[in-house]
Tab-separated table of C-alpha atoms in Angstrom:
chain	number	residue	atom	x	y	z
K	1	MET	CA	-11.187	-25.258	-8.208
K	2	LYS	CA	-10.153	-21.566	-7.734
K	3	PRO	CA	-9.556	-20.278	-11.317
K	4	VAL	CA	-5.942	-19.572	-12.431
K	5	ILE	CA	-5.449	-16.143	-13.915
K	6	GLY	CA	-2.488	-15.503	-16.238
K	7	VAL	CA	-1.092	-11.797	-15.547
K	8	MET	CA	1.315	-10.136	-18.057
K	9	PRO	CA	4.442	-9.059	-16.493
K	10	LEU	CA	5.537	-5.523	-16.090
K	11	PHE	CA	9.058	-4.749	-17.720
K	12	ASP	CA	11.625	-2.107	-16.602
K	13	ASN	CA	13.612	-1.044	-19.370
K	14	GLN	CA	16.266	0.681	-17.517
K	15	LYS	CA	16.999	-2.504	-15.374
K	16	ASP	CA	16.186	-4.919	-18.084
K	17	SER	CA	14.155	-6.944	-15.576
K	18	ILE	CA	10.414	-8.172	-15.350
K	19	TRP	CA	8.552	-6.796	-12.114
K	20	MET	CA	5.098	-6.846	-10.617
K	21	LEU	CA	2.876	-4.568	-8.565
K	22	PRO	CA	1.584	-6.570	-5.805
K	23	ALA	CA	-1.766	-4.850	-5.746
K	24	TYR	CA	-2.808	-6.654	-9.086
K	25	LEU	CA	-2.157	-10.193	-7.365
K	26	ASP	CA	-3.902	-8.937	-4.207
K	27	LEU	CA	-6.998	-8.185	-6.126
K	28	LEU	CA	-6.985	-11.510	-7.686
K	29	GLU	CA	-6.472	-13.492	-4.632
K	30	LYS	CA	-8.746	-11.595	-2.421
K	31	TYR	CA	-11.672	-12.067	-4.949
K	32	GLY	CA	-11.102	-15.849	-5.435
K	33	ALA	CA	-8.349	-16.432	-8.040
K	34	ILE	CA	-4.861	-17.709	-8.099
K	35	PRO	CA	-2.594	-15.477	-9.787
K	36	LEU	CA	0.109	-16.396	-12.073
K	37	ILE	CA	2.709	-14.093	-13.449
K	38	LEU	CA	3.718	-15.020	-16.860
K	39	PRO	CA	7.396	-14.963	-18.140
K	40	LEU	CA	8.427	-12.113	-20.777
K	41	THR	CA	8.775	-14.268	-23.914
K	42	THR	CA	7.655	-14.540	-27.415
K	43	ASN	CA	8.276	-18.181	-27.762
K	44	GLN	CA	4.834	-19.207	-28.912
K	45	GLU	CA	5.028	-22.920	-28.156
K	46	ASN	CA	5.625	-21.740	-24.319
K	47	LEU	CA	3.082	-19.068	-24.494
K	48	ASP	CA	0.615	-21.661	-25.989
K	49	TYR	CA	1.063	-23.698	-22.493
K	50	PHE	CA	-0.162	-20.916	-20.365
K	51	LEU	CA	-2.832	-20.298	-22.920
K	52	GLY	CA	-4.051	-23.562	-22.327
K	53	GLN	CA	-3.581	-23.938	-18.411
K	54	CYS	CA	-4.865	-20.529	-17.409
K	55	ASP	CA	-8.656	-19.678	-16.948
K	56	GLY	CA	-8.440	-16.246	-17.557
K	57	PHE	CA	-5.857	-13.469	-18.339
K	58	LEU	CA	-5.252	-10.129	-16.840
K	59	PHE	CA	-3.314	-7.472	-19.221
K	60	THR	CA	-1.669	-4.705	-17.119
K	61	GLY	CA	-0.431	-1.344	-17.411
K	62	GLY	CA	2.819	-0.371	-18.539
K	63	GLN	CA	4.839	0.914	-21.449
K	64	ASP	CA	3.489	2.828	-24.563
K	65	VAL	CA	2.158	0.531	-27.530
K	66	SER	CA	4.529	0.858	-30.425
K	67	PRO	CA	2.802	3.204	-32.794
K	68	GLU	CA	3.945	1.073	-35.920
K	69	LEU	CA	1.439	-1.679	-34.472
K	70	TYR	CA	-1.493	0.878	-35.566
K	71	GLY	CA	0.334	2.229	-38.659
K	72	ALA	CA	1.455	5.504	-37.244
K	73	LEU	CA	4.853	7.291	-37.082
K	74	PRO	CA	6.440	7.626	-33.773
K	75	SER	CA	6.080	10.874	-32.047
K	76	VAL	CA	8.659	12.333	-29.938
K	77	LEU	CA	6.124	12.662	-26.999
K	78	SER	CA	5.519	8.747	-27.429
K	79	GLY	CA	7.468	6.609	-24.452
K	80	GLU	CA	9.975	4.005	-25.411
K	81	PRO	CA	7.922	0.683	-26.077
K	82	CYS	CA	8.980	-2.679	-25.189
K	83	LEU	CA	8.928	-4.646	-28.442
K	84	LYS	CA	9.272	-8.021	-26.910
K	85	ARG	CA	6.083	-7.080	-24.376
K	86	ASP	CA	4.025	-5.779	-27.614
K	87	LYS	CA	4.809	-9.105	-29.459
K	88	MET	CA	3.999	-11.274	-26.540
K	89	GLU	CA	0.915	-9.563	-25.525
K	90	ILE	CA	-0.683	-9.075	-29.111
K	91	TYR	CA	-0.102	-12.919	-29.551
K	92	CYS	CA	-1.679	-13.758	-26.358
K	93	MET	CA	-4.575	-11.728	-26.614
K	94	GLN	CA	-5.222	-12.684	-30.254
K	95	LYS	CA	-5.420	-16.290	-28.668
K	96	VAL	CA	-7.455	-15.445	-25.804
K	97	ILE	CA	-10.092	-13.727	-27.909
K	98	ALA	CA	-10.207	-16.621	-30.477
K	99	MET	CA	-10.450	-19.123	-27.665
K	100	ASP	CA	-13.276	-16.998	-25.650
K	101	LYS	CA	-11.543	-16.977	-22.203
K	102	PRO	CA	-12.275	-14.137	-19.949
K	103	LEU	CA	-9.888	-11.165	-20.082
K	104	LEU	CA	-9.647	-7.972	-18.438
K	105	GLY	CA	-7.402	-5.105	-19.483
K	106	ILE	CA	-6.176	-2.008	-17.415
K	107	CYS	CA	-4.620	0.927	-19.053
K	108	ARG	CA	-2.143	-0.369	-21.252
K	109	GLY	CA	-4.461	-3.200	-21.639
K	110	ILE	CA	-7.388	-1.431	-23.110
K	111	GLN	CA	-4.912	0.223	-25.518
K	112	VAL	CA	-3.533	-3.020	-26.610
K	113	LEU	CA	-6.975	-4.540	-26.672
K	114	ASN	CA	-8.092	-1.616	-29.001
K	115	VAL	CA	-4.925	-1.903	-31.292
K	116	VAL	CA	-5.189	-5.814	-31.651
K	117	ASN	CA	-8.749	-5.323	-32.940
K	118	GLY	CA	-7.809	-2.603	-35.631
K	119	GLY	CA	-8.127	0.721	-33.717
K	120	THR	CA	-5.569	3.367	-33.154
K	121	LEU	CA	-4.124	5.499	-30.029
K	122	TYR	CA	-3.507	9.127	-29.444
K	123	GLN	CA	0.258	9.032	-28.862
K	124	ASP	CA	0.069	12.096	-26.217
K	125	ILE	CA	-3.147	13.353	-25.332
K	126	ALA	CA	-2.032	16.776	-24.388
K	127	ALA	CA	-0.369	17.433	-27.911
K	128	GLU	CA	-3.373	15.879	-29.791
K	129	TYR	CA	-6.499	16.301	-27.924
K	130	SER	CA	-8.019	19.465	-26.771
K	131	THR	CA	-9.231	19.011	-22.958
K	132	GLN	CA	-9.044	20.805	-19.536
K	133	ILE	CA	-8.799	17.574	-17.935
K	134	ALA	CA	-5.257	16.264	-16.506
K	135	HIS	CA	-5.441	12.383	-17.349
K	136	ASP	CA	-1.897	12.224	-16.527
K	137	MET	CA	-2.066	12.577	-12.577
K	138	THR	CA	0.765	12.923	-10.190
K	139	ALA	CA	1.205	10.389	-7.155
K	140	PRO	CA	-0.426	9.412	-4.917
K	141	TYR	CA	-2.445	7.325	-7.170
K	142	ASP	CA	-5.111	6.070	-4.860
K	143	ARG	CA	-7.652	9.121	-5.241
K	144	THR	CA	-9.802	10.471	-7.805
K	145	GLN	CA	-8.708	12.389	-10.595
K	146	HIS	CA	-11.817	12.974	-12.506
K	147	SER	CA	-15.195	10.955	-13.094
K	148	VAL	CA	-16.337	9.105	-15.850
K	149	LYS	CA	-19.777	8.558	-17.134
K	150	LEU	CA	-21.095	4.698	-17.579
K	151	LEU	CA	-23.028	4.454	-20.456
K	152	LYS	CA	-26.363	2.924	-19.503
K	153	GLU	CA	-26.605	0.257	-22.210
K	154	GLY	CA	-23.189	-1.029	-21.139
K	155	PRO	CA	-21.908	-3.661	-19.005
K	156	LEU	CA	-20.223	-1.456	-16.359
K	157	PHE	CA	-23.563	0.284	-15.718
K	158	GLN	CA	-25.514	-2.497	-15.126
K	159	LEU	CA	-22.519	-4.146	-12.855
K	160	LEU	CA	-21.770	-1.049	-10.830
K	161	GLU	CA	-25.547	0.335	-10.714
K	162	LYS	CA	-24.268	4.129	-11.053
K	163	GLU	CA	-24.202	6.502	-14.067
K	164	ASN	CA	-20.966	8.537	-12.528
K	165	LEU	CA	-17.735	6.865	-11.164
K	166	GLY	CA	-14.903	8.640	-9.847
K	167	VAL	CA	-11.505	7.102	-11.224
K	168	ASN	CA	-7.639	7.876	-11.101
K	169	SER	CA	-6.211	8.511	-14.061
K	170	TYR	CA	-2.383	7.712	-14.854
K	171	HIS	CA	-1.909	7.574	-18.717
K	172	HIS	CA	-0.743	10.066	-21.560
K	173	GLN	CA	-2.212	8.073	-24.295
K	174	ALA	CA	-5.781	6.835	-25.079
K	175	ILE	CA	-7.848	5.330	-27.686
K	176	LYS	CA	-8.251	7.488	-30.796
K	177	ASP	CA	-10.193	5.434	-33.534
K	178	LEU	CA	-12.217	2.714	-31.789
K	179	ALA	CA	-11.975	-0.717	-32.924
K	180	PRO	CA	-14.733	-1.881	-35.083
K	181	ASN	CA	-15.695	-4.852	-32.692
K	182	LEU	CA	-15.291	-3.102	-29.363
K	183	GLU	CA	-18.044	-1.125	-27.612
K	184	VAL	CA	-17.810	1.715	-24.991
K	185	THR	CA	-18.973	1.374	-21.867
K	186	ALA	CA	-17.456	4.554	-20.027
K	187	LEU	CA	-16.352	8.072	-21.271
K	188	SER	CA	-14.606	10.910	-19.471
K	189	ALA	CA	-16.325	14.142	-19.442
K	190	ASP	CA	-13.887	15.479	-22.202
K	191	ASP	CA	-15.393	12.126	-24.145
K	192	LEU	CA	-12.351	10.114	-24.207
K	193	ILE	CA	-12.986	6.663	-24.102
K	194	GLU	CA	-12.349	5.054	-20.844
K	195	ALA	CA	-13.775	1.596	-20.931
K	196	VAL	CA	-14.779	-0.821	-23.641
K	197	TYR	CA	-15.914	-4.489	-23.809
K	198	MET	CA	-16.770	-7.078	-26.774
K	199	PRO	CA	-20.444	-7.722	-26.682
K	200	ASP	CA	-20.081	-11.225	-28.725
K	201	LYS	CA	-17.559	-12.569	-25.926
K	202	LYS	CA	-18.024	-14.206	-22.668
K	203	PHE	CA	-15.876	-11.657	-20.745
K	204	VAL	CA	-13.544	-9.294	-22.718
K	205	TRP	CA	-13.632	-5.804	-20.729
K	206	ALA	CA	-10.927	-3.228	-20.161
K	207	VAL	CA	-10.534	0.081	-18.404
K	208	GLN	CA	-8.264	3.097	-18.938
K	209	TRP	CA	-7.802	3.710	-15.087
K	210	HIS	CA	-5.895	1.577	-12.567
K	211	PRO	CA	-8.058	-0.408	-9.871
K	212	GLU	CA	-4.839	-1.625	-8.518
K	213	PHE	CA	-4.071	1.800	-7.162
K	214	PHE	CA	-7.114	1.597	-4.968
K	215	GLY	CA	-6.486	-1.784	-3.408
K	216	THR	CA	-9.176	-4.174	-2.125
K	217	ASP	CA	-11.109	-1.780	-0.075
K	218	THR	CA	-13.536	-0.227	-2.868
K	219	VAL	CA	-16.952	-1.752	-3.878
K	220	VAL	CA	-15.983	-0.772	-7.494
K	221	ASN	CA	-12.986	-3.209	-7.585
K	222	GLU	CA	-14.791	-5.805	-5.672
K	223	ARG	CA	-17.516	-5.783	-8.096
K	224	LEU	CA	-15.163	-5.521	-11.120
K	225	PHE	CA	-12.826	-8.376	-10.264
K	226	LYS	CA	-15.756	-10.683	-9.034
K	227	ALA	CA	-17.221	-10.293	-12.252
K	228	PHE	CA	-14.228	-11.246	-14.200
K	229	ILE	CA	-13.241	-14.036	-11.919
K	230	ALA	CA	-16.820	-15.436	-11.992
K	231	LYS	CA	-16.414	-15.956	-15.906
K	232	CYS	CA	-13.187	-17.737	-15.611
């Protein structure tokens, strides 16, 4: 049986509608899973159904996380949050971690993971962090923007068997204070955290870059998604 992966929906504030980038689903399907887009809801009874039925969960990119969730006053540079999505994903992520089901976070996903576990975020990298690297690149996004260093003691290094990796970079927020139960597995050249994991869980990994924009034709994506799906 193929594992079923619950995929967190994207939300368009202006159109008041959920949507999805097909590449998230393409990656899961190509590497042996059945993707299932969850509804955007805070109904815990309904969410519990999906939490029980799905074998793993993909936490996708999207809106900035509400600063109140990590004890900060909103900056004028922080984007408009989706409070329903924040509430839904925090509930789901806490449950997924407690159930020890596999979890992969991408961009917003790494930020939600850090906040759920007690960490904080830079609300705007350009305003709050001294760097020469442009982390918020312009389209097209299927190209390398900068490199990250994979820490030799981390699982990404063990999986990819390389110390440096070229990534795209489409974010203006990032991890500031790392949550105490997360470990860093990749850093950018300016020492911003680019990937984390929970060492005491079956598979809780998250990356700041966007594998879905590279599609299904890279070895990095293949190994990353196969490793995730294999644990589901």
